[in-house]
Amino acid sequence: MIIKFKKNVTINDVNYVKQWAIQKGVQPYEIKGVKYTVLGLVGDTSSISIDMVEAMEMVAEVKRIQEPYKLSSRTFNPQDKIITLENGTKIGGDNFVVIAGPCSVENEQQIIKIANSVKKSGANILRGGAFKPRTSPYSFQGMGFEGLRLLEIAKKETGLPIISEIMEISQLEKFENVDILQVGARNMQNFELLKELGKIKKPVLLKRGLSATYEEFLMSAEYIMAGGNEDVILCERGIRTFETGTRNTLDITSVPYIQEKSPLPIIIDPSHAAGLSKYVKPLAISATAIGANGLMIEVHNDPQNALSDGMQALNLNQFDELSKKIFAMKEFLKEN
Ligand code: PEP
Ligand code: MN
């Protein structure tokens, strides 16, 4: 961290900030220029609030050199994080995963049918919401624990690992057989939930909040990792912008940006980004081309009658066609 003092700063003021820094556990180094005095803070500055320093009367400007996140930072952990699920499926690095399934589990027949079909098309992981964070309290809220039970049946039948959204920690016990816990966009900054998920040994897929910056996104991952659970998968699912033509705006730049800053895998969810099924294919293809570590796509056997997010779901044939394109694109990228 670099602190630039105001012109005509007094020796007392500089010494005060030096002492304050030492108390915070970092070493201050003073550089005296002709016009300005500058202090470089060396050490772990992640617990120092930049706003707090900026608010000091004698300070003109502060610049952070080191990111405020550590465990989720590539500076501290240069190797790509590879997460291995119970059945051996790997996520991260060169391993590309396709997660597919309905927005919500609706009944046994529905989830089994979709599971068998997406598996045949090449999906590696089955998704299905049991607890749904809906904008309206009158919309379908998910089947709850019964939904998880049906998802487990689909897992047994197909061998596909399963992922489902957890909304509060009291639900955890019932997620025992769920392979990946999803934290939804609306809960990205539910810090109490993140802290609890840090204490368990199960991969967590963290979705980017509706208007979260990259730094806030990685700080949320840091919450989980700081508790001891380092198996975090990031998921870009579109953000809120001034654009109203689509449900959200897919921030494709997040892939190279996050991959540069963090060793954690980042996957793209084109379904929630687009909000309309016709845009899912081009977004999924561009996400693959840009180097995302995987995709999460909503698929339904009867999108028109889905209980949630039907308008953005691909039907079984559309997903099959898209899968072929995605796998062909992966092959092309390997060779070129
Ligand atoms: C979901 O995956 O069904 C979901 C609700 O996603 P998000 O949290 O990104 O809105
Ligand atoms: Mn959905």
CSV table of C-alpha atoms and ligand atoms in Angstrom, one decimal:
chain,number,residue,atom,x,y,z
A,1,MET,CA,0.0,0.0,0.0
A,2,ILE,CA,1.3,3.5,-0.9
A,3,ILE,CA,0.3,6.5,1.1
A,4,LYS,CA,0.9,10.0,-0.3
A,5,PHE,CA,0.7,12.8,2.3
A,6,LYS,CA,-0.6,16.3,1.7
A,7,LYS,CA,1.9,19.0,1.0
A,8,ASN,CA,3.5,20.6,4.1
A,9,VAL,CA,2.7,17.5,6.2
A,10,THR,CA,4.4,17.7,9.6
A,11,ILE,CA,6.9,15.2,10.9
A,12,ASN,CA,4.5,14.5,13.8
A,13,ASP,CA,1.8,13.6,11.3
A,14,VAL,CA,4.1,11.2,9.4
A,15,ASN,CA,5.2,9.6,12.6
A,16,TYR,CA,1.7,9.1,13.7
A,17,VAL,CA,0.8,7.2,10.6
A,18,LYS,CA,4.0,5.2,10.8
A,19,GLN,CA,3.1,4.1,14.4
A,20,TRP,CA,-0.4,3.3,13.3
A,21,ALA,CA,0.9,1.1,10.5
A,22,ILE,CA,3.3,-0.7,12.9
A,23,GLN,CA,0.4,-1.4,15.2
A,24,LYS,CA,-1.5,-2.9,12.3
A,25,GLY,CA,1.4,-5.3,11.7
A,26,VAL,CA,3.0,-3.8,8.6
A,27,GLN,CA,6.3,-2.1,8.1
A,28,PRO,CA,6.3,1.6,7.0
A,29,TYR,CA,9.1,2.9,4.7
A,30,GLU,CA,9.3,6.7,4.2
A,31,ILE,CA,10.3,8.3,0.9
A,32,LYS,CA,10.8,12.1,1.1
A,33,GLY,CA,10.3,13.9,-2.3
A,34,VAL,CA,10.8,17.5,-3.1
A,35,LYS,CA,7.0,18.3,-2.8
A,36,TYR,CA,5.5,15.2,-1.2
A,37,THR,CA,6.3,12.6,1.4
A,38,VAL,CA,5.2,9.1,0.6
A,39,LEU,CA,4.9,6.0,2.9
A,40,GLY,CA,5.1,2.5,1.5
A,41,LEU,CA,3.5,-0.2,3.7
A,42,VAL,CA,5.1,-3.6,3.4
A,43,GLY,CA,3.6,-6.8,4.7
A,44,ASP,CA,0.1,-8.2,4.7
A,45,THR,CA,-2.1,-5.2,4.2
A,46,SER,CA,-5.3,-7.2,3.6
A,47,SER,CA,-6.8,-6.2,7.0
A,48,ILE,CA,-6.1,-2.5,6.5
A,49,SER,CA,-9.0,-0.5,5.2
A,50,ILE,CA,-8.1,1.8,2.4
A,51,ASP,CA,-11.0,4.1,3.3
A,52,MET,CA,-9.8,4.4,6.9
A,53,VAL,CA,-6.4,5.6,5.6
A,54,GLU,CA,-7.9,7.9,3.1
A,55,ALA,CA,-10.0,9.5,5.8
A,56,MET,CA,-6.9,10.6,7.8
A,57,GLU,CA,-6.5,14.3,7.6
A,58,MET,CA,-2.9,14.4,6.6
A,59,VAL,CA,-3.3,11.9,3.7
A,60,ALA,CA,-3.8,13.0,0.1
A,61,GLU,CA,-4.0,9.7,-1.7
A,62,VAL,CA,-3.8,5.9,-1.1
A,63,LYS,CA,-3.1,3.2,-3.6
A,64,ARG,CA,-3.4,-0.5,-2.9
A,65,ILE,CA,-0.7,-2.7,-4.5
A,66,GLN,CA,-1.8,-6.0,-3.1
A,67,GLU,CA,-5.3,-7.3,-3.5
A,68,PRO,CA,-7.4,-7.4,-0.3
A,69,TYR,CA,-8.1,-11.1,-1.0
A,70,LYS,CA,-5.3,-13.7,-0.4
A,71,LEU,CA,-6.5,-17.3,-0.6
A,72,SER,CA,-8.5,-16.6,-3.7
A,73,SER,CA,-5.6,-14.6,-5.3
A,74,ARG,CA,-3.2,-15.9,-7.9
A,75,THR,CA,-0.4,-13.8,-6.4
A,76,PHE,CA,-0.5,-16.1,-3.3
A,77,ASN,CA,-1.6,-19.3,-5.1
A,78,PRO,CA,-0.3,-19.3,-8.7
A,79,GLN,CA,-1.4,-22.8,-9.6
A,80,ASP,CA,-4.9,-23.4,-11.1
A,81,LYS,CA,-7.2,-24.8,-8.5
A,82,ILE,CA,-8.5,-28.3,-9.5
A,83,ILE,CA,-11.5,-29.6,-7.6
A,84,THR,CA,-12.2,-33.3,-7.7
A,85,LEU,CA,-15.8,-34.6,-7.1
A,86,GLU,CA,-16.5,-38.0,-5.5
A,87,ASN,CA,-17.0,-39.7,-8.8
A,88,GLY,CA,-13.6,-38.3,-10.1
A,89,THR,CA,-15.0,-35.4,-12.2
A,90,LYS,CA,-12.5,-32.6,-12.1
A,91,ILE,CA,-13.3,-28.9,-12.3
A,92,GLY,CA,-10.7,-26.2,-13.0
A,93,GLY,CA,-7.5,-25.9,-15.0
A,94,ASP,CA,-7.8,-27.7,-18.4
A,95,ASN,CA,-10.9,-29.7,-17.3
A,96,PHE,CA,-14.0,-28.3,-18.9
A,97,VAL,CA,-17.4,-29.2,-17.2
A,98,VAL,CA,-20.9,-28.9,-18.5
A,99,ILE,CA,-23.6,-28.6,-15.8
A,100,ALA,CA,-27.1,-29.0,-17.1
A,101,GLY,CA,-30.6,-29.5,-15.8
A,102,PRO,CA,-33.8,-27.7,-15.0
A,103,CYS,CA,-34.1,-24.5,-13.0
A,104,SER,CA,-36.3,-26.4,-10.5
A,105,VAL,CA,-36.9,-30.1,-9.8
A,106,GLU,CA,-40.6,-30.5,-10.4
A,107,ASN,CA,-41.4,-34.3,-10.1
A,108,GLU,CA,-39.5,-37.6,-10.3
A,109,GLN,CA,-40.4,-38.3,-14.0
A,110,GLN,CA,-39.2,-34.8,-15.1
A,111,ILE,CA,-35.8,-34.9,-13.3
A,112,ILE,CA,-35.1,-38.5,-14.4
A,113,LYS,CA,-36.0,-37.8,-18.0
A,114,ILE,CA,-33.8,-34.6,-18.1
A,115,ALA,CA,-31.0,-36.3,-16.3
A,116,ASN,CA,-30.8,-39.3,-18.7
A,117,SER,CA,-31.0,-37.0,-21.7
A,118,VAL,CA,-28.4,-34.4,-20.7
A,119,LYS,CA,-26.0,-37.3,-19.7
A,120,LYS,CA,-26.4,-38.8,-23.2
A,121,SER,CA,-25.6,-35.3,-24.6
A,122,GLY,CA,-22.4,-35.2,-22.7
A,123,ALA,CA,-23.2,-33.2,-19.5
A,124,ASN,CA,-20.9,-34.0,-16.5
A,125,ILE,CA,-23.1,-32.7,-13.7
A,126,LEU,CA,-26.8,-32.5,-13.1
A,127,ARG,CA,-28.4,-29.3,-11.7
A,128,GLY,CA,-31.8,-28.8,-10.2
A,129,GLY,CA,-33.1,-26.3,-7.7
A,130,ALA,CA,-35.1,-27.5,-4.7
A,131,PHE,CA,-35.1,-24.2,-2.8
A,132,LYS,CA,-35.8,-21.3,-5.2
A,133,PRO,CA,-35.1,-17.6,-4.5
A,134,ARG,CA,-38.0,-16.2,-6.5
A,135,THR,CA,-38.6,-12.4,-6.9
A,136,SER,CA,-42.3,-12.9,-6.1
A,137,PRO,CA,-43.5,-14.8,-3.0
A,138,TYR,CA,-46.4,-16.1,-5.1
A,139,SER,CA,-44.1,-17.8,-7.6
A,140,PHE,CA,-43.2,-21.5,-7.3
A,141,GLN,CA,-40.7,-21.7,-4.4
A,142,GLY,CA,-39.3,-25.2,-5.2
A,143,MET,CA,-40.1,-28.6,-3.8
A,144,GLY,CA,-37.7,-28.2,-0.8
A,145,PHE,CA,-36.2,-31.4,0.7
A,146,GLU,CA,-38.4,-33.6,-1.5
A,147,GLY,CA,-36.7,-31.9,-4.5
A,148,LEU,CA,-33.3,-33.0,-3.1
A,149,ARG,CA,-34.5,-36.5,-2.6
A,150,LEU,CA,-35.6,-36.7,-6.3
A,151,LEU,CA,-32.3,-35.2,-7.4
A,152,GLU,CA,-30.6,-38.0,-5.5
A,153,ILE,CA,-32.7,-40.6,-7.3
A,154,ALA,CA,-31.5,-39.1,-10.6
A,155,LYS,CA,-27.9,-39.2,-9.4
A,156,LYS,CA,-28.3,-43.0,-8.6
A,157,GLU,CA,-29.9,-43.7,-11.9
A,158,THR,CA,-27.4,-41.8,-14.1
A,159,GLY,CA,-24.2,-41.6,-12.0
A,160,LEU,CA,-24.1,-37.9,-12.5
A,161,PRO,CA,-22.9,-35.7,-9.6
A,162,ILE,CA,-25.6,-33.2,-8.5
A,163,ILE,CA,-25.6,-29.5,-7.7
A,164,SER,CA,-28.4,-27.6,-5.9
A,165,GLU,CA,-28.8,-24.2,-4.3
A,166,ILE,CA,-28.6,-23.9,-0.5
A,167,MET,CA,-30.3,-20.9,1.0
A,168,GLU,CA,-29.6,-21.2,4.6
A,169,ILE,CA,-27.2,-23.2,6.7
A,170,SER,CA,-30.0,-25.0,8.7
A,171,GLN,CA,-30.6,-26.9,5.4
A,172,LEU,CA,-27.1,-28.4,5.3
A,173,GLU,CA,-27.8,-31.8,6.8
A,174,LYS,CA,-30.2,-32.6,4.0
A,175,PHE,CA,-27.6,-31.7,1.4
A,176,GLU,CA,-25.4,-34.6,2.5
A,177,ASN,CA,-25.6,-36.4,-0.9
A,178,VAL,CA,-25.5,-33.3,-3.0
A,179,ASP,CA,-22.0,-33.0,-4.6
A,180,ILE,CA,-21.8,-29.2,-5.0
A,181,LEU,CA,-23.6,-26.6,-3.0
A,182,GLN,CA,-24.7,-23.6,-5.0
A,183,VAL,CA,-24.8,-20.1,-3.5
A,184,GLY,CA,-27.2,-18.0,-5.6
A,185,ALA,CA,-26.5,-14.5,-6.9
A,186,ARG,CA,-28.8,-13.1,-4.2
A,187,ASN,CA,-26.9,-14.7,-1.5
A,188,MET,CA,-23.4,-13.8,-2.7
A,189,GLN,CA,-22.9,-11.4,0.2
A,190,ASN,CA,-24.8,-13.4,2.8
A,191,PHE,CA,-21.6,-13.5,4.9
A,192,GLU,CA,-23.0,-15.7,7.7
A,193,LEU,CA,-23.9,-18.3,5.1
A,194,LEU,CA,-20.5,-18.0,3.4
A,195,LYS,CA,-18.7,-18.4,6.8
A,196,GLU,CA,-20.7,-21.5,7.6
A,197,LEU,CA,-19.9,-23.0,4.1
A,198,GLY,CA,-16.2,-22.3,4.9
A,199,LYS,CA,-16.4,-24.8,7.7
A,200,ILE,CA,-17.5,-27.8,5.6
A,201,LYS,CA,-15.8,-30.2,3.2
A,202,LYS,CA,-17.8,-29.9,0.1
A,203,PRO,CA,-17.3,-27.8,-3.1
A,204,VAL,CA,-19.3,-24.6,-3.3
A,205,LEU,CA,-20.3,-22.9,-6.5
A,206,LEU,CA,-20.6,-19.2,-5.8
A,207,LYS,CA,-22.7,-17.1,-8.3
A,208,ARG,CA,-21.8,-13.5,-8.9
A,209,GLY,CA,-24.2,-11.1,-7.3
A,210,LEU,CA,-26.5,-9.0,-9.4
A,211,SER,CA,-24.3,-5.9,-9.2
A,212,ALA,CA,-21.1,-7.2,-7.6
A,213,THR,CA,-17.7,-6.0,-8.7
A,214,TYR,CA,-14.9,-8.6,-9.4
A,215,GLU,CA,-13.3,-7.6,-6.1
A,216,GLU,CA,-16.5,-8.1,-4.2
A,217,PHE,CA,-17.0,-11.5,-5.9
A,218,LEU,CA,-13.5,-12.6,-5.0
A,219,MET,CA,-13.9,-11.3,-1.4
A,220,SER,CA,-17.0,-13.5,-1.1
A,221,ALA,CA,-15.0,-16.5,-2.3
A,222,GLU,CA,-12.4,-15.4,0.3
A,223,TYR,CA,-15.0,-15.7,3.1
A,224,ILE,CA,-15.5,-19.4,2.3
A,225,MET,CA,-11.8,-20.1,1.8
A,226,ALA,CA,-10.8,-18.3,5.0
A,227,GLY,CA,-12.9,-20.8,6.9
A,228,GLY,CA,-10.9,-23.7,5.5
A,229,ASN,CA,-13.0,-24.8,2.5
A,230,GLU,CA,-10.8,-23.9,-0.5
A,231,ASP,CA,-13.0,-25.8,-3.1
A,232,VAL,CA,-14.8,-22.8,-4.6
A,233,ILE,CA,-16.1,-22.5,-8.1
A,234,LEU,CA,-17.0,-19.1,-9.4
A,235,CYS,CA,-20.0,-18.6,-11.7
A,236,GLU,CA,-20.6,-15.6,-13.9
A,237,ARG,CA,-24.4,-15.4,-14.5
A,238,GLY,CA,-24.8,-11.9,-15.9
A,239,ILE,CA,-25.1,-8.6,-14.1
A,240,ARG,CA,-27.5,-5.7,-13.9
A,241,THR,CA,-26.8,-2.9,-16.3
A,242,PHE,CA,-28.8,-0.2,-18.0
A,243,GLU,CA,-29.7,-2.6,-20.7
A,244,THR,CA,-33.3,-4.0,-20.6
A,245,GLY,CA,-33.3,-6.1,-23.8
A,246,THR,CA,-32.1,-9.1,-22.0
A,247,ARG,CA,-32.6,-10.3,-18.4
A,248,ASN,CA,-29.0,-9.5,-17.5
A,249,THR,CA,-25.8,-8.6,-19.3
A,250,LEU,CA,-23.3,-11.4,-19.7
A,251,ASP,CA,-20.0,-10.0,-18.6
A,252,ILE,CA,-17.7,-12.2,-20.6
A,253,THR,CA,-14.7,-10.2,-19.6
A,254,SER,CA,-15.0,-11.7,-16.2
A,255,VAL,CA,-13.4,-14.9,-17.5
A,256,PRO,CA,-10.0,-13.6,-18.5
A,257,TYR,CA,-10.0,-11.0,-15.7
A,258,ILE,CA,-10.8,-13.5,-12.9
A,259,GLN,CA,-8.5,-16.1,-14.4
A,260,GLU,CA,-5.7,-13.6,-14.2
A,261,LYS,CA,-6.5,-12.6,-10.6
A,262,SER,CA,-7.5,-15.9,-9.2
A,263,PRO,CA,-6.6,-19.6,-9.6
A,264,LEU,CA,-10.3,-20.6,-8.9
A,265,PRO,CA,-12.3,-22.1,-11.8
A,266,ILE,CA,-14.8,-19.8,-13.4
A,267,ILE,CA,-17.8,-21.1,-15.3
A,268,ILE,CA,-20.5,-19.2,-17.3
A,269,ASP,CA,-24.2,-19.5,-16.8
A,270,PRO,CA,-25.6,-18.1,-20.1
A,271,SER,CA,-29.2,-19.0,-19.2
A,272,HIS,CA,-29.7,-16.5,-16.3
A,273,ALA,CA,-27.6,-14.0,-18.2
A,274,ALA,CA,-29.7,-14.0,-21.3
A,275,GLY,CA,-33.2,-14.8,-19.9
A,276,LEU,CA,-34.3,-16.1,-23.3
A,277,SER,CA,-33.4,-19.5,-24.7
A,278,LYS,CA,-32.6,-18.2,-28.2
A,279,TYR,CA,-29.6,-16.4,-26.8
A,280,VAL,CA,-28.2,-19.3,-24.8
A,281,LYS,CA,-26.4,-21.0,-27.7
A,282,PRO,CA,-24.4,-17.9,-28.9
A,283,LEU,CA,-23.5,-17.0,-25.3
A,284,ALA,CA,-22.5,-20.6,-24.5
A,285,ILE,CA,-20.3,-20.8,-27.5
A,286,SER,CA,-18.6,-17.5,-26.8
A,287,ALA,CA,-18.0,-18.5,-23.2
A,288,THR,CA,-16.3,-21.7,-24.4
A,289,ALA,CA,-14.2,-19.8,-26.9
A,290,ILE,CA,-13.0,-17.2,-24.3
A,291,GLY,CA,-11.7,-20.0,-22.1
A,292,ALA,CA,-14.3,-20.4,-19.3
A,293,ASN,CA,-13.7,-23.6,-17.2
A,294,GLY,CA,-17.3,-24.8,-17.8
A,295,LEU,CA,-20.9,-23.9,-18.4
A,296,MET,CA,-24.1,-24.2,-16.5
A,297,ILE,CA,-27.2,-24.4,-18.7
A,298,GLU,CA,-30.8,-24.7,-17.8
A,299,VAL,CA,-32.5,-27.6,-19.7
A,300,HIS,CA,-36.2,-28.7,-19.5
A,301,ASN,CA,-38.1,-31.5,-21.2
A,302,ASP,CA,-41.1,-29.1,-21.6
A,303,PRO,CA,-39.9,-25.5,-21.3
A,304,GLN,CA,-43.4,-24.0,-22.1
A,305,ASN,CA,-44.8,-25.6,-19.0
A,306,ALA,CA,-41.8,-25.3,-16.6
A,307,LEU,CA,-42.6,-24.1,-13.1
A,308,SER,CA,-39.7,-21.6,-13.2
A,309,ASP,CA,-37.4,-20.0,-15.8
A,310,GLY,CA,-39.1,-21.8,-18.8
A,311,MET,CA,-38.4,-19.0,-21.2
A,312,GLN,CA,-34.6,-19.4,-20.9
A,313,ALA,CA,-34.5,-23.2,-20.8
A,314,LEU,CA,-33.3,-25.2,-23.8
A,315,ASN,CA,-35.4,-28.3,-24.6
A,316,LEU,CA,-33.6,-31.7,-24.7
A,317,ASN,CA,-32.9,-31.5,-28.5
A,318,GLN,CA,-31.6,-28.0,-28.4
A,319,PHE,CA,-29.2,-28.9,-25.5
A,320,ASP,CA,-28.0,-31.9,-27.5
A,321,GLU,CA,-27.3,-29.8,-30.5
A,322,LEU,CA,-25.5,-27.2,-28.4
A,323,SER,CA,-23.4,-29.8,-26.6
A,324,LYS,CA,-22.1,-31.1,-29.9
A,325,LYS,CA,-21.1,-27.5,-30.9
A,326,ILE,CA,-19.4,-26.9,-27.6
A,327,PHE,CA,-17.4,-30.1,-27.6
A,328,ALA,CA,-16.4,-29.5,-31.2
A,329,MET,CA,-15.3,-26.0,-30.2
A,330,LYS,CA,-13.2,-27.5,-27.4
A,331,GLU,CA,-11.5,-29.8,-29.8
A,332,PHE,CA,-10.9,-27.0,-32.2
A,333,LEU,CA,-9.4,-24.9,-29.5
A,334,LYS,CA,-7.1,-27.8,-28.4
A,335,GLU,CA,-5.7,-28.1,-31.9
A,336,ASN,CA,-5.3,-24.4,-32.5
B,1,PEP,C1,-30.5,-20.6,-10.5
B,1,PEP,O1,-29.4,-21.1,-10.8
B,1,PEP,O2,-31.6,-21.2,-10.7
B,1,PEP,C2,-30.6,-19.3,-9.9
B,1,PEP,C3,-31.6,-18.9,-9.2
B,1,PEP,O3,-29.6,-18.5,-10.3
B,1,PEP,P1,-29.1,-17.0,-9.8
B,1,PEP,O4,-28.8,-17.1,-8.4
B,1,PEP,O5,-27.9,-16.8,-10.7
B,1,PEP,O6,-30.2,-16.1,-10.2
B,2,MN,MN,-33.3,-20.5,-12.9
